[in-house]
Amino acid sequence: MKRLTLALCLLLATPVLAVEPDEILDDPELEARARALSTGLRCPVCQNESIDESNATVSKDLRLLLRDRLVAGDSDAEAVQYLVDRYGEYILLNPTTDGANKVLWAAPAAMLGLALLAGGITVMRARRARGPDGLTPEEQARLDELMKP
């Protein structure tokens, strides 16, 4: 009985999308396009949630605006560009890689390269400071003194 209850709970725990029945378009092709586009647009309130998943009022307004643009005959790119022009690039969940964003996309690789370079230089300096046995001259003298019979 417990297993059945657990299985039912897991089945019912699937994510629920926030699109309400009054928002759904009559044309299934336009609705599919709207749903596909709305999964790539960020809710300005929820930040890391798409407007398709968010229950915020502004997300509902954005979903309706997107559907209005598609019904008006905009292509997918034109509809998204309209929202970007109106709300800025922040509305895109997956930002573009052109313009100033190139710096942001390249920053992690550049920082990793700098960290590896700094680590390599540190290791090389440490090796040079030590003798052939891996000991500094002071450590070697102390070891020799301890090893005397």
XYZ file of C-alpha atoms in Angstrom:
149
model
C 0.000 0.000 0.000
C 2.855 2.367 0.847
C 4.508 1.681 -2.490
C 1.314 2.445 -4.379
C 0.920 5.713 -2.476
C 4.551 6.626 -3.185
C 4.154 5.806 -6.889
C 1.031 7.966 -7.141
C 2.761 10.844 -5.365
C 5.699 10.650 -7.754
C 3.390 10.592 -10.768
C 1.509 13.620 -9.506
C 4.722 15.505 -8.691
C 5.379 16.398 -12.319
C 5.925 20.100 -13.034
C 2.800 22.069 -13.789
C 3.000 24.784 -16.403
C 1.396 28.116 -15.650
C -0.378 28.564 -18.987
C -4.042 29.035 -18.263
C -6.839 27.752 -20.526
C -7.918 31.268 -21.530
C -4.425 31.937 -22.921
C -4.308 28.944 -25.257
C -4.674 29.798 -28.946
C -7.213 28.042 -31.165
C -4.584 27.272 -33.818
C -2.491 24.326 -32.529
C 0.487 25.309 -34.697
C 0.583 28.862 -33.297
C 0.109 27.517 -29.778
C 3.023 25.114 -30.229
C 5.208 27.990 -31.473
C 4.141 30.172 -28.540
C 4.915 27.416 -26.023
C 8.307 26.754 -27.599
C 9.211 30.451 -27.509
C 7.906 31.050 -24.000
C 10.182 28.334 -22.573
C 13.188 30.430 -23.649
C 11.989 33.704 -22.124
C 12.800 34.657 -18.516
C 10.204 35.873 -16.060
C 11.339 39.319 -14.859
C 9.966 38.583 -11.376
C 11.033 34.963 -10.872
C 14.364 35.483 -12.690
C 15.436 31.887 -13.392
C 12.045 30.605 -14.390
C 10.603 30.784 -17.872
C 7.400 32.676 -18.515
C 5.869 29.324 -19.459
C 6.414 28.020 -15.903
C 5.854 31.201 -13.902
C 2.557 32.160 -12.277
C 3.557 35.818 -11.931
C 1.189 38.379 -13.415
C 3.923 39.853 -15.610
C 4.598 36.381 -17.038
C 0.962 36.000 -17.974
C 1.093 39.414 -19.654
C 4.236 38.394 -21.545
C 2.653 35.106 -22.655
C -0.396 36.995 -23.950
C 1.792 39.606 -25.663
C 3.847 36.867 -27.320
C 0.689 35.135 -28.551
C -0.671 38.460 -29.861
C 2.522 39.011 -31.842
C 2.331 35.509 -33.340
C -1.338 35.951 -34.253
C -0.436 39.290 -35.880
C 1.882 37.372 -38.210
C 5.307 37.885 -36.647
C 7.900 35.179 -37.174
C 9.430 33.539 -34.120
C 12.513 35.754 -34.360
C 10.440 38.921 -34.778
C 8.238 38.108 -31.782
C 11.233 37.417 -29.545
C 13.041 40.522 -30.831
C 9.973 42.613 -30.008
C 10.129 41.417 -26.400
C 13.912 41.942 -26.248
C 13.513 45.476 -27.584
C 10.859 46.166 -24.985
C 12.399 44.429 -21.928
C 16.088 44.130 -22.775
C 18.319 41.118 -23.323
C 17.806 40.051 -19.727
C 14.500 38.487 -20.742
C 16.333 35.762 -22.677
C 17.071 32.653 -20.611
C 19.904 31.806 -23.008
C 21.658 35.117 -23.828
C 23.244 35.798 -27.196
C 26.986 35.467 -27.765
C 27.576 38.707 -29.651
C 28.544 42.214 -28.603
C 29.533 42.779 -24.984
C 28.308 39.291 -24.055
C 31.418 37.816 -25.689
C 33.394 39.013 -22.676
C 30.984 37.249 -20.317
C 31.119 34.011 -22.300
C 34.945 34.092 -22.488
C 35.540 35.071 -18.847
C 35.368 31.553 -17.309
C 37.880 30.133 -19.795
C 40.183 33.131 -19.326
C 40.039 32.814 -15.539
C 40.801 29.082 -15.744
C 43.771 29.831 -17.996
C 45.081 32.467 -15.595
C 44.678 30.111 -12.631
C 46.576 27.329 -14.431
C 49.325 29.773 -15.426
C 49.656 31.070 -11.851
C 49.740 27.520 -10.502
C 52.406 26.500 -13.026
C 54.582 29.503 -12.190
C 54.259 28.758 -8.468
C 55.290 25.121 -8.955
C 58.258 26.101 -11.161
C 59.506 28.645 -8.598
C 59.185 26.110 -5.792
C 61.211 23.552 -7.777
C 63.967 26.074 -8.514
C 64.249 27.067 -4.846
C 64.899 23.473 -3.820
C 67.994 21.424 -4.502
C 68.251 18.202 -6.533
C 66.818 16.185 -3.632
C 63.892 18.545 -3.264
C 65.309 20.203 -0.147
C 66.443 23.756 0.419
C 70.115 24.160 1.440
C 69.034 24.861 5.037
C 66.902 21.706 5.136
C 69.727 19.638 3.637
C 72.188 20.932 6.282
C 69.748 20.106 9.052
C 69.170 16.627 7.615
C 72.898 16.010 7.312
C 73.348 17.075 10.941
C 70.585 14.708 12.106
C 71.968 11.807 10.082
C 75.478 12.013 11.609
C 76.252 8.998 13.788
